[in-house]
């Protein structure tokens, strides 16, 4: 898993990246003043969106190339202390390393757009437990998955069903689902996939 992930970054195989940010985040994230955990953050511009909207954002990314790309592509000045990159002018920092080895004070929010769907099924239960250990009990959560027919093409990103999401986080509620075929990796369409849904799960009562 580690070598494959680093290899994808080295070869530019980052088809999951959304250069304009995620529309569901902008529609369904409605809390501010949170310290937000963003696992497997890559170079997502969603980090910047969350910070601009009044949150303290901490990404965790295995690839240093991914972390550096976030700051460079968004023209953000930053300081580096070991494996930690901190923006100077917005409240974003990215920790480089294995998410499963990451530790910090409890976070009161969690944003997952491309983390759980990046992991094969045998790693996802451990990922969910790790997230839970890093969050405060009343943390706000926004989790975005995809669902499609994996008999046609396999991930990553992997299809994660609603039943699986709720097996990890029973309190989440389904708030949206949209067609995501046009923004899916090209190899999905080339394989003949004709339907892929982006599904949004969130902490209830956050409106």
mmCIF file with all atom_site columns, C-alpha atoms in Angstrom:
data_model
loop_
_atom_site.group_PDB
_atom_site.id
_atom_site.type_symbol
_atom_site.label_atom_id
_atom_site.label_alt_id
_atom_site.label_comp_id
_atom_site.label_asym_id
_atom_site.label_entity_id
_atom_site.label_seq_id
_atom_site.pdbx_PDB_ins_code
_atom_site.Cartn_x
_atom_site.Cartn_y
_atom_site.Cartn_z
_atom_site.occupancy
_atom_site.B_iso_or_equiv
_atom_site.pdbx_formal_charge
_atom_site.auth_seq_id
_atom_site.auth_comp_id
_atom_site.auth_asym_id
_atom_site.auth_atom_id
_atom_site.pdbx_PDB_model_num
ATOM 1   C CA . UNK A 1 1   ? 0.000   0.000  0.000   1.00 0.00 ? 1   UNK A CA 1
ATOM 2   C CA . UNK A 1 2   ? 2.737   2.489  1.000   1.00 0.00 ? 2   UNK A CA 1
ATOM 3   C CA . UNK A 1 3   ? 4.921   1.833  -2.038  1.00 0.00 ? 3   UNK A CA 1
ATOM 4   C CA . UNK A 1 4   ? 1.941   1.971  -4.388  1.00 0.00 ? 4   UNK A CA 1
ATOM 5   C CA . UNK A 1 5   ? 0.773   5.297  -2.961  1.00 0.00 ? 5   UNK A CA 1
ATOM 6   C CA . UNK A 1 6   ? 4.224   6.893  -3.222  1.00 0.00 ? 6   UNK A CA 1
ATOM 7   C CA . UNK A 1 7   ? 4.594   5.473  -6.722  1.00 0.00 ? 7   UNK A CA 1
ATOM 8   C CA . UNK A 1 8   ? 1.331   7.066  -7.818  1.00 0.00 ? 8   UNK A CA 1
ATOM 9   C CA . UNK A 1 9   ? 2.572   10.469 -6.686  1.00 0.00 ? 9   UNK A CA 1
ATOM 10  C CA . UNK A 1 10  ? 5.985   9.996  -8.297  1.00 0.00 ? 10  UNK A CA 1
ATOM 11  C CA . UNK A 1 11  ? 4.359   9.022  -11.614 1.00 0.00 ? 11  UNK A CA 1
ATOM 12  C CA . UNK A 1 12  ? 1.611   11.663 -11.477 1.00 0.00 ? 12  UNK A CA 1
ATOM 13  C CA . UNK A 1 13  ? -1.179  9.054  -11.253 1.00 0.00 ? 13  UNK A CA 1
ATOM 14  C CA . UNK A 1 14  ? -3.455  11.200 -9.100  1.00 0.00 ? 14  UNK A CA 1
ATOM 15  C CA . UNK A 1 15  ? -6.726  10.817 -10.956 1.00 0.00 ? 15  UNK A CA 1
ATOM 16  C CA . UNK A 1 16  ? -8.719  11.257 -7.747  1.00 0.00 ? 16  UNK A CA 1
ATOM 17  C CA . UNK A 1 17  ? -7.577  14.890 -7.369  1.00 0.00 ? 17  UNK A CA 1
ATOM 18  C CA . UNK A 1 18  ? -10.256 17.583 -7.835  1.00 0.00 ? 18  UNK A CA 1
ATOM 19  C CA . UNK A 1 19  ? -8.504  20.761 -8.937  1.00 0.00 ? 19  UNK A CA 1
ATOM 20  C CA . UNK A 1 20  ? -11.535 22.946 -8.173  1.00 0.00 ? 20  UNK A CA 1
ATOM 21  C CA . UNK A 1 21  ? -12.257 21.329 -4.806  1.00 0.00 ? 21  UNK A CA 1
ATOM 22  C CA . UNK A 1 22  ? -15.203 19.203 -3.810  1.00 0.00 ? 22  UNK A CA 1
ATOM 23  C CA . UNK A 1 23  ? -18.694 20.584 -4.394  1.00 0.00 ? 23  UNK A CA 1
ATOM 24  C CA . UNK A 1 24  ? -20.257 18.484 -1.630  1.00 0.00 ? 24  UNK A CA 1
ATOM 25  C CA . UNK A 1 25  ? -17.852 19.952 0.918   1.00 0.00 ? 25  UNK A CA 1
ATOM 26  C CA . UNK A 1 26  ? -18.959 23.464 -0.013  1.00 0.00 ? 26  UNK A CA 1
ATOM 27  C CA . UNK A 1 27  ? -22.612 22.502 0.188   1.00 0.00 ? 27  UNK A CA 1
ATOM 28  C CA . UNK A 1 28  ? -22.665 20.399 3.343   1.00 0.00 ? 28  UNK A CA 1
ATOM 29  C CA . UNK A 1 29  ? -19.885 21.716 5.599   1.00 0.00 ? 29  UNK A CA 1
ATOM 30  C CA . UNK A 1 30  ? -21.555 24.323 7.779   1.00 0.00 ? 30  UNK A CA 1
ATOM 31  C CA . UNK A 1 31  ? -19.476 24.536 10.952  1.00 0.00 ? 31  UNK A CA 1
ATOM 32  C CA . UNK A 1 32  ? -16.630 26.886 11.750  1.00 0.00 ? 32  UNK A CA 1
ATOM 33  C CA . UNK A 1 33  ? -14.032 27.337 14.441  1.00 0.00 ? 33  UNK A CA 1
ATOM 34  C CA . UNK A 1 34  ? -13.163 23.628 14.303  1.00 0.00 ? 34  UNK A CA 1
ATOM 35  C CA . UNK A 1 35  ? -9.827  21.864 14.399  1.00 0.00 ? 35  UNK A CA 1
ATOM 36  C CA . UNK A 1 36  ? -10.242 19.603 11.396  1.00 0.00 ? 36  UNK A CA 1
ATOM 37  C CA . UNK A 1 37  ? -8.486  16.298 10.771  1.00 0.00 ? 37  UNK A CA 1
ATOM 38  C CA . UNK A 1 38  ? -8.021  15.517 7.060   1.00 0.00 ? 38  UNK A CA 1
ATOM 39  C CA . UNK A 1 39  ? -6.436  12.075 6.566   1.00 0.00 ? 39  UNK A CA 1
ATOM 40  C CA . UNK A 1 40  ? -4.624  11.228 3.314   1.00 0.00 ? 40  UNK A CA 1
ATOM 41  C CA . UNK A 1 41  ? -4.931  14.880 2.375   1.00 0.00 ? 41  UNK A CA 1
ATOM 42  C CA . UNK A 1 42  ? -2.715  14.879 -0.718  1.00 0.00 ? 42  UNK A CA 1
ATOM 43  C CA . UNK A 1 43  ? -2.682  18.294 -2.361  1.00 0.00 ? 43  UNK A CA 1
ATOM 44  C CA . UNK A 1 44  ? -6.407  18.848 -1.986  1.00 0.00 ? 44  UNK A CA 1
ATOM 45  C CA . UNK A 1 45  ? -7.532  22.460 -2.271  1.00 0.00 ? 45  UNK A CA 1
ATOM 46  C CA . UNK A 1 46  ? -10.255 21.494 0.210   1.00 0.00 ? 46  UNK A CA 1
ATOM 47  C CA . UNK A 1 47  ? -7.655  22.116 2.934   1.00 0.00 ? 47  UNK A CA 1
ATOM 48  C CA . UNK A 1 48  ? -7.510  25.751 1.908   1.00 0.00 ? 48  UNK A CA 1
ATOM 49  C CA . UNK A 1 49  ? -11.293 26.056 1.623   1.00 0.00 ? 49  UNK A CA 1
ATOM 50  C CA . UNK A 1 50  ? -11.757 24.745 5.165   1.00 0.00 ? 50  UNK A CA 1
ATOM 51  C CA . UNK A 1 51  ? -9.162  27.168 6.526   1.00 0.00 ? 51  UNK A CA 1
ATOM 52  C CA . UNK A 1 52  ? -10.569 30.187 4.696   1.00 0.00 ? 52  UNK A CA 1
ATOM 53  C CA . UNK A 1 53  ? -13.935 29.350 6.243   1.00 0.00 ? 53  UNK A CA 1
ATOM 54  C CA . UNK A 1 54  ? -12.625 29.733 9.762   1.00 0.00 ? 54  UNK A CA 1
ATOM 55  C CA . UNK A 1 55  ? -11.206 26.341 10.700  1.00 0.00 ? 55  UNK A CA 1
ATOM 56  C CA . UNK A 1 56  ? -7.801  25.092 11.839  1.00 0.00 ? 56  UNK A CA 1
ATOM 57  C CA . UNK A 1 57  ? -6.847  22.380 9.380   1.00 0.00 ? 57  UNK A CA 1
ATOM 58  C CA . UNK A 1 58  ? -4.433  19.489 9.878   1.00 0.00 ? 58  UNK A CA 1
ATOM 59  C CA . UNK A 1 59  ? -3.768  17.218 6.931   1.00 0.00 ? 59  UNK A CA 1
ATOM 60  C CA . UNK A 1 60  ? -1.900  13.936 7.146   1.00 0.00 ? 60  UNK A CA 1
ATOM 61  C CA . UNK A 1 61  ? -0.218  12.792 3.943   1.00 0.00 ? 61  UNK A CA 1
ATOM 62  C CA . UNK A 1 62  ? 2.242   9.989  3.302   1.00 0.00 ? 62  UNK A CA 1
ATOM 63  C CA . UNK A 1 63  ? 3.852   11.627 0.277   1.00 0.00 ? 63  UNK A CA 1
ATOM 64  C CA . UNK A 1 64  ? 6.088   14.652 0.800   1.00 0.00 ? 64  UNK A CA 1
ATOM 65  C CA . UNK A 1 65  ? 5.601   15.413 -2.879  1.00 0.00 ? 65  UNK A CA 1
ATOM 66  C CA . UNK A 1 66  ? 1.853   15.599 -2.273  1.00 0.00 ? 66  UNK A CA 1
ATOM 67  C CA . UNK A 1 67  ? 2.284   17.907 0.707   1.00 0.00 ? 67  UNK A CA 1
ATOM 68  C CA . UNK A 1 68  ? 4.694   20.234 -1.064  1.00 0.00 ? 68  UNK A CA 1
ATOM 69  C CA . UNK A 1 69  ? 2.449   20.335 -4.119  1.00 0.00 ? 69  UNK A CA 1
ATOM 70  C CA . UNK A 1 70  ? -0.443  21.627 -2.003  1.00 0.00 ? 70  UNK A CA 1
ATOM 71  C CA . UNK A 1 71  ? 1.533   24.660 -0.858  1.00 0.00 ? 71  UNK A CA 1
ATOM 72  C CA . UNK A 1 72  ? 3.257   25.316 -4.168  1.00 0.00 ? 72  UNK A CA 1
ATOM 73  C CA . UNK A 1 73  ? 0.182   25.001 -6.383  1.00 0.00 ? 73  UNK A CA 1
ATOM 74  C CA . UNK A 1 74  ? -1.817  27.309 -4.113  1.00 0.00 ? 74  UNK A CA 1
ATOM 75  C CA . UNK A 1 75  ? 1.001   29.853 -3.893  1.00 0.00 ? 75  UNK A CA 1
ATOM 76  C CA . UNK A 1 76  ? 1.210   29.496 -0.116  1.00 0.00 ? 76  UNK A CA 1
ATOM 77  C CA . UNK A 1 77  ? 4.350   30.475 1.766   1.00 0.00 ? 77  UNK A CA 1
ATOM 78  C CA . UNK A 1 78  ? 5.169   27.830 4.336   1.00 0.00 ? 78  UNK A CA 1
ATOM 79  C CA . UNK A 1 79  ? 7.650   26.770 6.957   1.00 0.00 ? 79  UNK A CA 1
ATOM 80  C CA . UNK A 1 80  ? 8.889   23.252 7.470   1.00 0.00 ? 80  UNK A CA 1
ATOM 81  C CA . UNK A 1 81  ? 9.864   21.611 10.750  1.00 0.00 ? 81  UNK A CA 1
ATOM 82  C CA . UNK A 1 82  ? 10.930  18.037 10.100  1.00 0.00 ? 82  UNK A CA 1
ATOM 83  C CA . UNK A 1 83  ? 7.937   16.302 8.547   1.00 0.00 ? 83  UNK A CA 1
ATOM 84  C CA . UNK A 1 84  ? 5.474   19.106 9.315   1.00 0.00 ? 84  UNK A CA 1
ATOM 85  C CA . UNK A 1 85  ? 4.625   21.810 6.769   1.00 0.00 ? 85  UNK A CA 1
ATOM 86  C CA . UNK A 1 86  ? 2.835   24.938 8.060   1.00 0.00 ? 86  UNK A CA 1
ATOM 87  C CA . UNK A 1 87  ? 1.355   27.705 5.959   1.00 0.00 ? 87  UNK A CA 1
ATOM 88  C CA . UNK A 1 88  ? 2.345   31.196 7.082   1.00 0.00 ? 88  UNK A CA 1
ATOM 89  C CA . UNK A 1 89  ? -0.813  33.074 6.175   1.00 0.00 ? 89  UNK A CA 1
ATOM 90  C CA . UNK A 1 90  ? -3.634  30.545 6.614   1.00 0.00 ? 90  UNK A CA 1
ATOM 91  C CA . UNK A 1 91  ? -4.286  28.009 9.354   1.00 0.00 ? 91  UNK A CA 1
ATOM 92  C CA . UNK A 1 92  ? -3.208  24.860 7.528   1.00 0.00 ? 92  UNK A CA 1
ATOM 93  C CA . UNK A 1 93  ? -0.521  22.359 8.384   1.00 0.00 ? 93  UNK A CA 1
ATOM 94  C CA . UNK A 1 94  ? 0.308   19.023 6.802   1.00 0.00 ? 94  UNK A CA 1
ATOM 95  C CA . UNK A 1 95  ? 2.058   16.194 8.622   1.00 0.00 ? 95  UNK A CA 1
ATOM 96  C CA . UNK A 1 96  ? 3.981   13.844 6.348   1.00 0.00 ? 96  UNK A CA 1
ATOM 97  C CA . UNK A 1 97  ? 3.976   10.206 7.337   1.00 0.00 ? 97  UNK A CA 1
ATOM 98  C CA . UNK A 1 98  ? 1.885   7.100  7.858   1.00 0.00 ? 98  UNK A CA 1
ATOM 99  C CA . UNK A 1 99  ? -1.600  8.038  9.070   1.00 0.00 ? 99  UNK A CA 1
ATOM 100 C CA . UNK A 1 100 ? -1.742  4.896  11.193  1.00 0.00 ? 100 UNK A CA 1
ATOM 101 C CA . UNK A 1 101 ? 1.301   6.165  13.145  1.00 0.00 ? 101 UNK A CA 1
ATOM 102 C CA . UNK A 1 102 ? 0.013   9.743  13.471  1.00 0.00 ? 102 UNK A CA 1
ATOM 103 C CA . UNK A 1 103 ? -0.933  11.072 16.897  1.00 0.00 ? 103 UNK A CA 1
ATOM 104 C CA . UNK A 1 104 ? -2.129  14.433 18.189  1.00 0.00 ? 104 UNK A CA 1
ATOM 105 C CA . UNK A 1 105 ? -4.528  16.117 20.574  1.00 0.00 ? 105 UNK A CA 1
ATOM 106 C CA . UNK A 1 106 ? -8.214  15.308 19.928  1.00 0.00 ? 106 UNK A CA 1
ATOM 107 C CA . UNK A 1 107 ? -9.786  16.948 16.900  1.00 0.00 ? 107 UNK A CA 1
ATOM 108 C CA . UNK A 1 108 ? -13.350 18.264 16.927  1.00 0.00 ? 108 UNK A CA 1
ATOM 109 C CA . UNK A 1 109 ? -13.989 17.727 13.215  1.00 0.00 ? 109 UNK A CA 1
ATOM 110 C CA . UNK A 1 110 ? -13.158 15.179 10.510  1.00 0.00 ? 110 UNK A CA 1
ATOM 111 C CA . UNK A 1 111 ? -13.269 15.621 6.745   1.00 0.00 ? 111 UNK A CA 1
ATOM 112 C CA . UNK A 1 112 ? -12.821 12.581 4.501   1.00 0.00 ? 112 UNK A CA 1
ATOM 113 C CA . UNK A 1 113 ? -13.219 12.950 0.756   1.00 0.00 ? 113 UNK A CA 1
ATOM 114 C CA . UNK A 1 114 ? -10.497 10.655 -0.563  1.00 0.00 ? 114 UNK A CA 1
ATOM 115 C CA . UNK A 1 115 ? -9.203  8.673  2.409   1.00 0.00 ? 115 UNK A CA 1
ATOM 116 C CA . UNK A 1 116 ? -11.493 5.758  3.177   1.00 0.00 ? 116 UNK A CA 1
ATOM 117 C CA . UNK A 1 117 ? -12.116 5.185  -0.535  1.00 0.00 ? 117 UNK A CA 1
ATOM 118 C CA . UNK A 1 118 ? -8.355  5.082  -1.153  1.00 0.00 ? 118 UNK A CA 1
ATOM 119 C CA . UNK A 1 119 ? -7.929  2.095  1.157   1.00 0.00 ? 119 UNK A CA 1
ATOM 120 C CA . UNK A 1 120 ? -8.602  -1.559 0.328   1.00 0.00 ? 120 UNK A CA 1
ATOM 121 C CA . UNK A 1 121 ? -11.351 -3.212 2.334   1.00 0.00 ? 121 UNK A CA 1
ATOM 122 C CA . UNK A 1 122 ? -9.015  -5.028 4.725   1.00 0.00 ? 122 UNK A CA 1
ATOM 123 C CA . UNK A 1 123 ? -7.517  -1.719 5.902   1.00 0.00 ? 123 UNK A CA 1
ATOM 124 C CA . UNK A 1 124 ? -10.715 0.286  6.253   1.00 0.00 ? 124 UNK A CA 1
ATOM 125 C CA . UNK A 1 125 ? -11.798 -1.026 9.697   1.00 0.00 ? 125 UNK A CA 1
ATOM 126 C CA . UNK A 1 126 ? -8.386  -0.092 11.134  1.00 0.00 ? 126 UNK A CA 1
ATOM 127 C CA . UNK A 1 127 ? -8.638  3.316  9.482   1.00 0.00 ? 127 UNK A CA 1
ATOM 128 C CA . UNK A 1 128 ? -12.042 3.949  11.062  1.00 0.00 ? 128 UNK A CA 1
ATOM 129 C CA . UNK A 1 129 ? -10.753 2.937  14.504  1.00 0.00 ? 129 UNK A CA 1
ATOM 130 C CA . UNK A 1 130 ? -7.733  5.222  14.095  1.00 0.00 ? 130 UNK A CA 1
ATOM 131 C CA . UNK A 1 131 ? -9.960  8.153  13.153  1.00 0.00 ? 131 UNK A CA 1
ATOM 132 C CA . UNK A 1 132 ? -12.146 7.527  16.204  1.00 0.00 ? 132 UNK A CA 1
ATOM 133 C CA . UNK A 1 133 ? -9.106  7.586  18.493  1.00 0.00 ? 133 UNK A CA 1
ATOM 134 C CA . UNK A 1 134 ? -8.120  10.984 17.115  1.00 0.00 ? 134 UNK A CA 1
ATOM 135 C CA . UNK A 1 135 ? -11.546 12.624 17.458  1.00 0.00 ? 135 UNK A CA 1
ATOM 136 C CA . UNK A 1 136 ? -13.415 14.102 20.388  1.00 0.00 ? 136 UNK A CA 1
ATOM 137 C CA . UNK A 1 137 ? -16.678 12.314 21.191  1.00 0.00 ? 137 UNK A CA 1
ATOM 138 C CA . UNK A 1 138 ? -18.812 15.149 19.816  1.00 0.00 ? 138 UNK A CA 1
ATOM 139 C CA . UNK A 1 139 ? -16.732 15.804 16.704  1.00 0.00 ? 139 UNK A CA 1
ATOM 140 C CA . UNK A 1 140 ? -18.411 16.910 13.491  1.00 0.00 ? 140 UNK A CA 1
ATOM 141 C CA . UNK A 1 141 ? -17.873 14.508 10.582  1.00 0.00 ? 141 UNK A CA 1
ATOM 142 C CA . UNK A 1 142 ? -18.273 14.820 6.841   1.00 0.00 ? 142 UNK A CA 1
ATOM 143 C CA . UNK A 1 143 ? -17.449 11.649 4.918   1.00 0.00 ? 143 UNK A CA 1
ATOM 144 C CA . UNK A 1 144 ? -17.726 11.413 1.144   1.00 0.00 ? 144 UNK A CA 1
ATOM 145 C CA . UNK A 1 145 ? -17.608 8.016  -0.551  1.00 0.00 ? 145 UNK A CA 1
ATOM 146 C CA . UNK A 1 146 ? -18.193 6.569  -3.992  1.00 0.00 ? 146 UNK A CA 1
ATOM 147 C CA . UNK A 1 147 ? -20.313 3.584  -4.991  1.00 0.00 ? 147 UNK A CA 1
ATOM 148 C CA . UNK A 1 148 ? -19.948 1.673  -8.266  1.00 0.00 ? 148 UNK A CA 1
ATOM 149 C CA . UNK A 1 149 ? -19.780 -1.841 -9.699  1.00 0.00 ? 149 UNK A CA 1
ATOM 150 C CA . UNK A 1 150 ? -16.334 -3.188 -8.825  1.00 0.00 ? 150 UNK A CA 1
ATOM 151 C CA . UNK A 1 151 ? -16.885 -6.230 -11.038 1.00 0.00 ? 151 UNK A CA 1
ATOM 152 C CA . UNK A 1 152 ? -16.334 -3.866 -13.978 1.00 0.00 ? 152 UNK A CA 1
ATOM 153 C CA . UNK A 1 153 ? -13.315 -2.011 -12.606 1.00 0.00 ? 153 UNK A CA 1
ATOM 154 C CA . UNK A 1 154 ? -11.562 -1.995 -9.267  1.00 0.00 ? 154 UNK A CA 1
ATOM 155 C CA . UNK A 1 155 ? -10.148 0.857  -7.223  1.00 0.00 ? 155 UNK A CA 1
ATOM 156 C CA . UNK A 1 156 ? -8.649  2.911  -5.946  1.00 0.00 ? 156 UNK A CA 1
ATOM 157 C CA . UNK A 1 157 ? -10.823 4.783  -5.390  1.00 0.00 ? 157 UNK A CA 1
ATOM 158 C CA . UNK A 1 158 ? -12.783 1.854  -4.009  1.00 0.00 ? 158 UNK A CA 1
ATOM 159 C CA . UNK A 1 159 ? -16.532 1.504  -3.759  1.00 0.00 ? 159 UNK A CA 1
ATOM 160 C CA . UNK A 1 160 ? -17.666 1.795  -0.132  1.00 0.00 ? 160 UNK A CA 1
ATOM 161 C CA . UNK A 1 161 ? -21.313 0.963  0.523   1.00 0.00 ? 161 UNK A CA 1
ATOM 162 C CA . UNK A 1 162 ? -23.603 2.717  2.935   1.00 0.00 ? 162 UNK A CA 1
ATOM 163 C CA . UNK A 1 163 ? -23.824 -0.399 5.082   1.00 0.00 ? 163 UNK A CA 1
ATOM 164 C CA . UNK A 1 164 ? -20.066 -0.389 5.465   1.00 0.00 ? 164 UNK A CA 1
ATOM 165 C CA . UNK A 1 165 ? -19.947 3.309  6.371   1.00 0.00 ? 165 UNK A CA 1
ATOM 166 C CA . UNK A 1 166 ? -22.604 2.789  9.047   1.00 0.00 ? 166 UNK A CA 1
ATOM 167 C CA . UNK A 1 167 ? -20.768 -0.242 10.412  1.00 0.00 ? 167 UNK A CA 1
ATOM 168 C CA . UNK A 1 168 ? -17.968 2.156  11.371  1.00 0.00 ? 168 UNK A CA 1
ATOM 169 C CA . UNK A 1 169 ? -19.926 5.288  12.262  1.00 0.00 ? 169 UNK A CA 1
ATOM 170 C CA . UNK A 1 170 ? -23.492 4.460  13.231  1.00 0.00 ? 170 UNK A CA 1
ATOM 171 C CA . UNK A 1 171 ? -24.485 8.057  13.946  1.00 0.00 ? 171 UNK A CA 1
ATOM 172 C CA . UNK A 1 172 ? -23.852 9.394  10.442  1.00 0.00 ? 172 UNK A CA 1
ATOM 173 C CA . UNK A 1 173 ? -26.757 10.235 8.175   1.00 0.00 ? 173 UNK A CA 1
ATOM 174 C CA . UNK A 1 174 ? -26.961 10.101 4.395   1.00 0.00 ? 174 UNK A CA 1
ATOM 175 C CA . UNK A 1 175 ? -27.458 13.650 3.105   1.00 0.00 ? 175 UNK A CA 1
ATOM 176 C CA . UNK A 1 176 ? -26.760 13.552 -0.633  1.00 0.00 ? 176 UNK A CA 1
ATOM 177 C CA . UNK A 1 177 ? -25.833 11.436 -3.643  1.00 0.00 ? 177 UNK A CA 1
ATOM 178 C CA . UNK A 1 178 ? -24.822 12.661 -7.091  1.00 0.00 ? 178 UNK A CA 1
ATOM 179 C CA . UNK A 1 179 ? -23.579 11.228 -10.377 1.00 0.00 ? 179 UNK A CA 1
ATOM 180 C CA . UNK A 1 180 ? -19.776 11.333 -10.337 1.00 0.00 ? 180 UNK A CA 1
ATOM 181 C CA . UNK A 1 181 ? -18.927 9.569  -13.596 1.00 0.00 ? 181 UNK A CA 1
ATOM 182 C CA . UNK A 1 182 ? -17.652 12.677 -15.372 1.00 0.00 ? 182 UNK A CA 1
ATOM 183 C CA . UNK A 1 183 ? -15.074 13.397 -12.666 1.00 0.00 ? 183 UNK A CA 1
ATOM 184 C CA . UNK A 1 184 ? -14.051 9.786  -12.031 1.00 0.00 ? 184 UNK A CA 1
ATOM 185 C CA . UNK A 1 185 ? -10.588 8.547  -13.114 1.00 0.00 ? 185 UNK A CA 1
ATOM 186 C CA . UNK A 1 186 ? -10.427 8.066  -16.908 1.00 0.00 ? 186 UNK A CA 1
ATOM 187 C CA . UNK A 1 187 ? -9.653  4.353  -16.563 1.00 0.00 ? 187 UNK A CA 1
ATOM 188 C CA . UNK A 1 188 ? -13.077 3.837  -14.957 1.00 0.00 ? 188 UNK A CA 1
ATOM 189 C CA . UNK A 1 189 ? -14.851 5.082  -18.061 1.00 0.00 ? 189 UNK A CA 1
ATOM 190 C CA . UNK A 1 190 ? -12.404 3.283  -20.346 1.00 0.00 ? 190 UNK A CA 1
ATOM 191 C CA . UNK A 1 191 ? -13.271 0.017  -18.569 1.00 0.00 ? 191 UNK A CA 1
ATOM 192 C CA . UNK A 1 192 ? -16.940 0.515  -19.446 1.00 0.00 ? 192 UNK A CA 1
ATOM 193 C CA . UNK A 1 193 ? -18.285 1.833  -16.153 1.00 0.00 ? 193 UNK A CA 1
ATOM 194 C CA . UNK A 1 194 ? -21.480 3.796  -16.811 1.00 0.00 ? 194 UNK A CA 1
ATOM 195 C CA . UNK A 1 195 ? -22.495 4.771  -13.286 1.00 0.00 ? 195 UNK A CA 1
ATOM 196 C CA . UNK A 1 196 ? -20.656 5.942  -10.206 1.00 0.00 ? 196 UNK A CA 1
ATOM 197 C CA . UNK A 1 197 ? -22.282 7.795  -7.333  1.00 0.00 ? 197 UNK A CA 1
ATOM 198 C CA . UNK A 1 198 ? -20.648 10.202 -4.914  1.00 0.00 ? 198 UNK A CA 1
ATOM 199 C CA . UNK A 1 199 ? -22.389 9.747  -1.568  1.00 0.00 ? 199 UNK A CA 1
ATOM 200 C CA . UNK A 1 200 ? -22.268 12.213 1.318   1.00 0.00 ? 200 UNK A CA 1
ATOM 201 C CA . UNK A 1 201 ? -22.508 11.264 5.000   1.00 0.00 ? 201 UNK A CA 1
ATOM 202 C CA . UNK A 1 202 ? -22.569 13.766 7.851   1.00 0.00 ? 202 UNK A CA 1
ATOM 203 C CA . UNK A 1 203 ? -23.105 14.269 11.531  1.00 0.00 ? 203 UNK A CA 1
ATOM 204 C CA . UNK A 1 204 ? -26.866 14.728 12.058  1.00 0.00 ? 204 UNK A CA 1
ATOM 205 C CA . UNK A 1 205 ? -28.404 17.916 13.369  1.00 0.00 ? 205 UNK A CA 1
ATOM 206 C CA . UNK A 1 206 ? -25.636 20.148 12.046  1.00 0.00 ? 206 UNK A CA 1
ATOM 207 C CA . UNK A 1 207 ? -27.864 22.425 9.963   1.00 0.00 ? 207 UNK A CA 1
#
